[in-house]
Short mmCIF file of C-alpha atoms in Angstrom, two decimals:
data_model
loop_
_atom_site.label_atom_id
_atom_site.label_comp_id
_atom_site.label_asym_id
_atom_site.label_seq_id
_atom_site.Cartn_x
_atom_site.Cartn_y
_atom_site.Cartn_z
CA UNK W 118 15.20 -15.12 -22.02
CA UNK W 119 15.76 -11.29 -21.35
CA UNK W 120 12.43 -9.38 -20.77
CA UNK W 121 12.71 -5.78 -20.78
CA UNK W 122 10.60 -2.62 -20.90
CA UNK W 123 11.76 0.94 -21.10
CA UNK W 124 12.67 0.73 -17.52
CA UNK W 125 13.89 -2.31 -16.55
CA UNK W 126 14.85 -5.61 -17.65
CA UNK W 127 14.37 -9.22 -16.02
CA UNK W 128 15.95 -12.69 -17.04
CA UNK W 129 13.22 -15.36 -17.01
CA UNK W 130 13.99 -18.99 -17.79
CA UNK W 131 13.26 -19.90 -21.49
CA UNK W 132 9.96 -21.85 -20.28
CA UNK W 133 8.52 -18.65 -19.19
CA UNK W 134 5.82 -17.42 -21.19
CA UNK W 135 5.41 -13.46 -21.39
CA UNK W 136 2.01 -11.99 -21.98
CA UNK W 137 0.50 -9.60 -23.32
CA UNK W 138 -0.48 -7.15 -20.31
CA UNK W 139 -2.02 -4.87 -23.03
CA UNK W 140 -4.23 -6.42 -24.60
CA UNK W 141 -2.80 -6.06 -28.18
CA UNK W 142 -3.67 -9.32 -29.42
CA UNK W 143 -7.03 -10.65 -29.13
CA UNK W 144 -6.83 -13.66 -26.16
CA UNK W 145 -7.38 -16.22 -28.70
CA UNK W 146 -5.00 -15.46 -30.47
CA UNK W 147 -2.39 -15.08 -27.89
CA UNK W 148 -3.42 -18.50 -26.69
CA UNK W 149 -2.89 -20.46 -29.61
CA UNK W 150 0.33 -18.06 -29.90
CA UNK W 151 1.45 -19.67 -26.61
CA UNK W 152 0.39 -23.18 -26.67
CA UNK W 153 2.41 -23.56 -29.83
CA UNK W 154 5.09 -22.16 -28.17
CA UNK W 155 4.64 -24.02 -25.07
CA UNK W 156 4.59 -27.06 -26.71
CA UNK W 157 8.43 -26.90 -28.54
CA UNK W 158 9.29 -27.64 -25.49
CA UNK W 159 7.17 -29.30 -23.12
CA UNK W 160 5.27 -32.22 -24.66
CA UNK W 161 2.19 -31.74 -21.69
CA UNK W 162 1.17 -28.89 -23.92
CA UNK W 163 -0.28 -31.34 -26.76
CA UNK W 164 -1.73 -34.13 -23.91
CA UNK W 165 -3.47 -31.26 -21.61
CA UNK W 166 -4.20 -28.62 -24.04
CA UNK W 167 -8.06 -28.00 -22.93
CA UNK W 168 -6.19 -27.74 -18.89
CA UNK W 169 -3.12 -25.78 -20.11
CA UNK W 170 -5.50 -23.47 -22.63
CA UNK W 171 -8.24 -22.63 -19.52
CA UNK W 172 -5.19 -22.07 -17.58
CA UNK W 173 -3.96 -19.24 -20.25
CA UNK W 174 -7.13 -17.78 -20.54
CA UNK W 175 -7.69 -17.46 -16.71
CA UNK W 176 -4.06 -15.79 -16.53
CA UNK W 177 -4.36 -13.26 -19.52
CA UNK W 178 -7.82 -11.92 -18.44
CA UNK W 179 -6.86 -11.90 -15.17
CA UNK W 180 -3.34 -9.69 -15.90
CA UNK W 181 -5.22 -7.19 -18.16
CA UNK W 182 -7.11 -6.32 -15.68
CA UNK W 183 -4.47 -5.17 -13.14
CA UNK W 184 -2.18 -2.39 -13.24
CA UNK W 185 0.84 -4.63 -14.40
CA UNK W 186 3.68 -3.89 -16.87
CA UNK W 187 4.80 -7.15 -17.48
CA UNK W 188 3.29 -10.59 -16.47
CA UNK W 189 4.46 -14.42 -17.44
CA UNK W 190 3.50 -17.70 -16.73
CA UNK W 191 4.99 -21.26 -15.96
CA UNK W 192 2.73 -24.20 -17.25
CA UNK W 193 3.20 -27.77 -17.20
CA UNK W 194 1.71 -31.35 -15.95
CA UNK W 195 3.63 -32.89 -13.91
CA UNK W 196 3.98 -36.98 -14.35
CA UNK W 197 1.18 -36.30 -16.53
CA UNK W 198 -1.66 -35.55 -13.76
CA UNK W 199 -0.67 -33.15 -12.18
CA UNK W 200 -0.82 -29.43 -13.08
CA UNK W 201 2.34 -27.20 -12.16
CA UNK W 202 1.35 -23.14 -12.79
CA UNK W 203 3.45 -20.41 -11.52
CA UNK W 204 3.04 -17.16 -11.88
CA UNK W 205 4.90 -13.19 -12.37
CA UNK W 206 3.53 -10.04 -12.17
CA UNK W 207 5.40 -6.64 -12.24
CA UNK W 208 3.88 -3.20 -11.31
CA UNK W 209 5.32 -0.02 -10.57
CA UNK W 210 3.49 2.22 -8.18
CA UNK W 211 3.67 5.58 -6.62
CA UNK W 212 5.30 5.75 -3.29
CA UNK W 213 7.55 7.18 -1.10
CA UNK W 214 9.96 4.42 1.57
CA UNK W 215 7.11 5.24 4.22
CA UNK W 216 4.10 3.82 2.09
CA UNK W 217 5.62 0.31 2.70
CA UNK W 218 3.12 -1.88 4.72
CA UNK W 219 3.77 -5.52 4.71
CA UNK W 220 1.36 -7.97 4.34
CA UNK W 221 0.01 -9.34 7.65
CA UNK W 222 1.92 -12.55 8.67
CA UNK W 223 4.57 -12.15 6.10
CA UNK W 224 8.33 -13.30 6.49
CA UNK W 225 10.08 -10.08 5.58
CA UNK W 226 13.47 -9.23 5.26
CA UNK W 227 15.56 -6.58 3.50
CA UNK W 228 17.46 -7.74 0.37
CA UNK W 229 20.14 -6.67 -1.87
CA UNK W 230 19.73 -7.39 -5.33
CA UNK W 231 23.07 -7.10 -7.29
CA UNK W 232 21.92 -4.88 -10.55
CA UNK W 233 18.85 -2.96 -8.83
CA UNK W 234 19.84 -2.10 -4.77
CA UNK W 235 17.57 -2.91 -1.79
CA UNK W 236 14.35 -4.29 -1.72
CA UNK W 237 12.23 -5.59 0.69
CA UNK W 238 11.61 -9.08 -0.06
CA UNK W 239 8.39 -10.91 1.35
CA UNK W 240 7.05 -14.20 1.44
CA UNK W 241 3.58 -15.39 2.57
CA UNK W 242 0.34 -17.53 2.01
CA UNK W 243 -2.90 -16.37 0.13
CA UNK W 244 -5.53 -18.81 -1.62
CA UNK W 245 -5.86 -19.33 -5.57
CA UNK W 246 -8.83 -20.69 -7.52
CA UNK W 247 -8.25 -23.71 -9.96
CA UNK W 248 -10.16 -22.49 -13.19
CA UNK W 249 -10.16 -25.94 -14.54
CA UNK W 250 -11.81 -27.73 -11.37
CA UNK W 251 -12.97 -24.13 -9.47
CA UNK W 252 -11.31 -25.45 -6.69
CA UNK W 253 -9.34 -22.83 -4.03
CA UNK W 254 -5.81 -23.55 -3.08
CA UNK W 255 -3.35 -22.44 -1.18
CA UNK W 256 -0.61 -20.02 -2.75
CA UNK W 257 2.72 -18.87 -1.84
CA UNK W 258 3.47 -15.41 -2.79
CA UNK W 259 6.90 -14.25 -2.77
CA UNK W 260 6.89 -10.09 -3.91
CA UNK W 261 10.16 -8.04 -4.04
CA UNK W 262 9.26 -4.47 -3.84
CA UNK W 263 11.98 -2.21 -4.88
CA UNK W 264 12.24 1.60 -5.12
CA UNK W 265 12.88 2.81 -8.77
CA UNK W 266 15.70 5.13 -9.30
CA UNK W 267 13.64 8.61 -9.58
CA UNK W 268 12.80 7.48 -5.53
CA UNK W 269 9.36 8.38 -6.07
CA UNK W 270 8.11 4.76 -7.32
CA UNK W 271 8.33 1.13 -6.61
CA UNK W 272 8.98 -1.85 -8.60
CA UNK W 273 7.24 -4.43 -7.40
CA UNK W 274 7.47 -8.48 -8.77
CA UNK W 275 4.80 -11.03 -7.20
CA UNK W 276 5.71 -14.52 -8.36
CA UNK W 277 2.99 -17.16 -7.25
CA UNK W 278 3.48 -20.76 -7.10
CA UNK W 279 1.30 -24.19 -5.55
CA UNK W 280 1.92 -24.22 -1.92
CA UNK W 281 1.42 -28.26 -1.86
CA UNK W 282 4.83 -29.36 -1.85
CA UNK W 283 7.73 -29.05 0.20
CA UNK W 284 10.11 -29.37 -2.07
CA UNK W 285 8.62 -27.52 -4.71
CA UNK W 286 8.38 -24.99 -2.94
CA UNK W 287 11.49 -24.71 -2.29
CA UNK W 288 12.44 -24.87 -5.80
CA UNK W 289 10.10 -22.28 -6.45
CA UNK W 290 11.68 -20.35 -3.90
CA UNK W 291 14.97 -20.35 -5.33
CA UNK W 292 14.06 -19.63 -9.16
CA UNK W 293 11.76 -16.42 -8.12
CA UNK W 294 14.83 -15.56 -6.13
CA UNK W 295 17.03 -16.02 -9.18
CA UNK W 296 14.70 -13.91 -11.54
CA UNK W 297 14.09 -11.12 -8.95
CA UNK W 298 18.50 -11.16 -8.10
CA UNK W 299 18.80 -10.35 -12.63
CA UNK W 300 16.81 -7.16 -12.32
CA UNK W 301 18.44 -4.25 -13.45
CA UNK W 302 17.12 -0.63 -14.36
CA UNK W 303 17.88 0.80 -17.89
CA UNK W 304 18.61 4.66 -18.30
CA UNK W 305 19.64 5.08 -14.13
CA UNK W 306 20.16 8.65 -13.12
CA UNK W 307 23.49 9.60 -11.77
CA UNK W 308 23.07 10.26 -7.88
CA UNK W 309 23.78 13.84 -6.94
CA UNK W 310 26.99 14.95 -6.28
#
């Protein structure tokens, strides 16, 4: 599924579900909106609907009040126990190349992504909190933060995923990478001659 705004676009898998960072529809509504929609395709959204629903709530309230453009979410139950939630926010900032100051202990590295140029890609731990059970957990964050084309803000895409499993993780891993690599910019300037 494309997702675009007026200045850039992203490919999320079809699973994805955009929200509404706006606040255009009251959250009720765009729960039940989602849950139906959720459940087309993933059968966990009819067996864990209370989980999946507090879940949605948590997210939306939680998006609307940050300074995002665009936000999604991942939701399912794993061999029907275990919750899977994954995360995507998008913000664009004001900055100039020097503001850049990476998050303490964070693997950093300098990327190229094909459509949108360099970014510097990092990848570290923070904690979330469970709002079914209230419990905290431990979070990987993986953020690309890439300069827009006027140079004088940055893009930047936080996904968050469970930091439980291995190989989850590194499934995780790959998929943000996969979503951050389909960015593109609509409407780019020509660089000066």
């Amino acid at each position: 599924m494309a997702t675009a705004t007026a200045e850039f676009s992203l490919v999320l898998p079809d699973n994805w579900l955009p929200l509404d960072v706006v606040g255009e529809q009251r959250i009720a509504n765009e729960v039940d909106a989602l849950l139906e929609r959720g459940a087309a395709t993933d059968e966990s959204f009819h067996s864990h609907r209370g989980r999946i629903e507090k879940q949605l709530r948590a997210a939306i309230r939680l998006v609307r009040r940050e300074p995002v453009v665009m936000a999604a979410v991942l939701i399912s139950v794993l061999d029907d126990i275990l919750p899977l939630f994954a995360s995507l926010t998008v913000a664009i900032v004001d900055s100039s190349p020097s503001d850049y100051q990476g998050q303490p202990g964070a693997d950093v590295q300098l990327v190229e992504l094909p459509s949108a140029g360099v970014a510097v890609r990092q990848q570290f731990t923070d904690t979330s909190t469970d709002p079914n059970t209230g419990v905290t957990v431990p979070a990987a964050v993986f953020q690309w933060l890439v300069p827009m084309p006027d140079q004088r803000r940055r893009l930047i895409l936080t996904f968050a995923s469970p930091n439980t499993e291995p190989m989850l993780l590194e499934a995780f891993a790959d998929l943000f990478s996969a979503v951050a690599e389909s960015l593109s910019f609509k409407n780019t300037p020509e660089p000066p001659v």
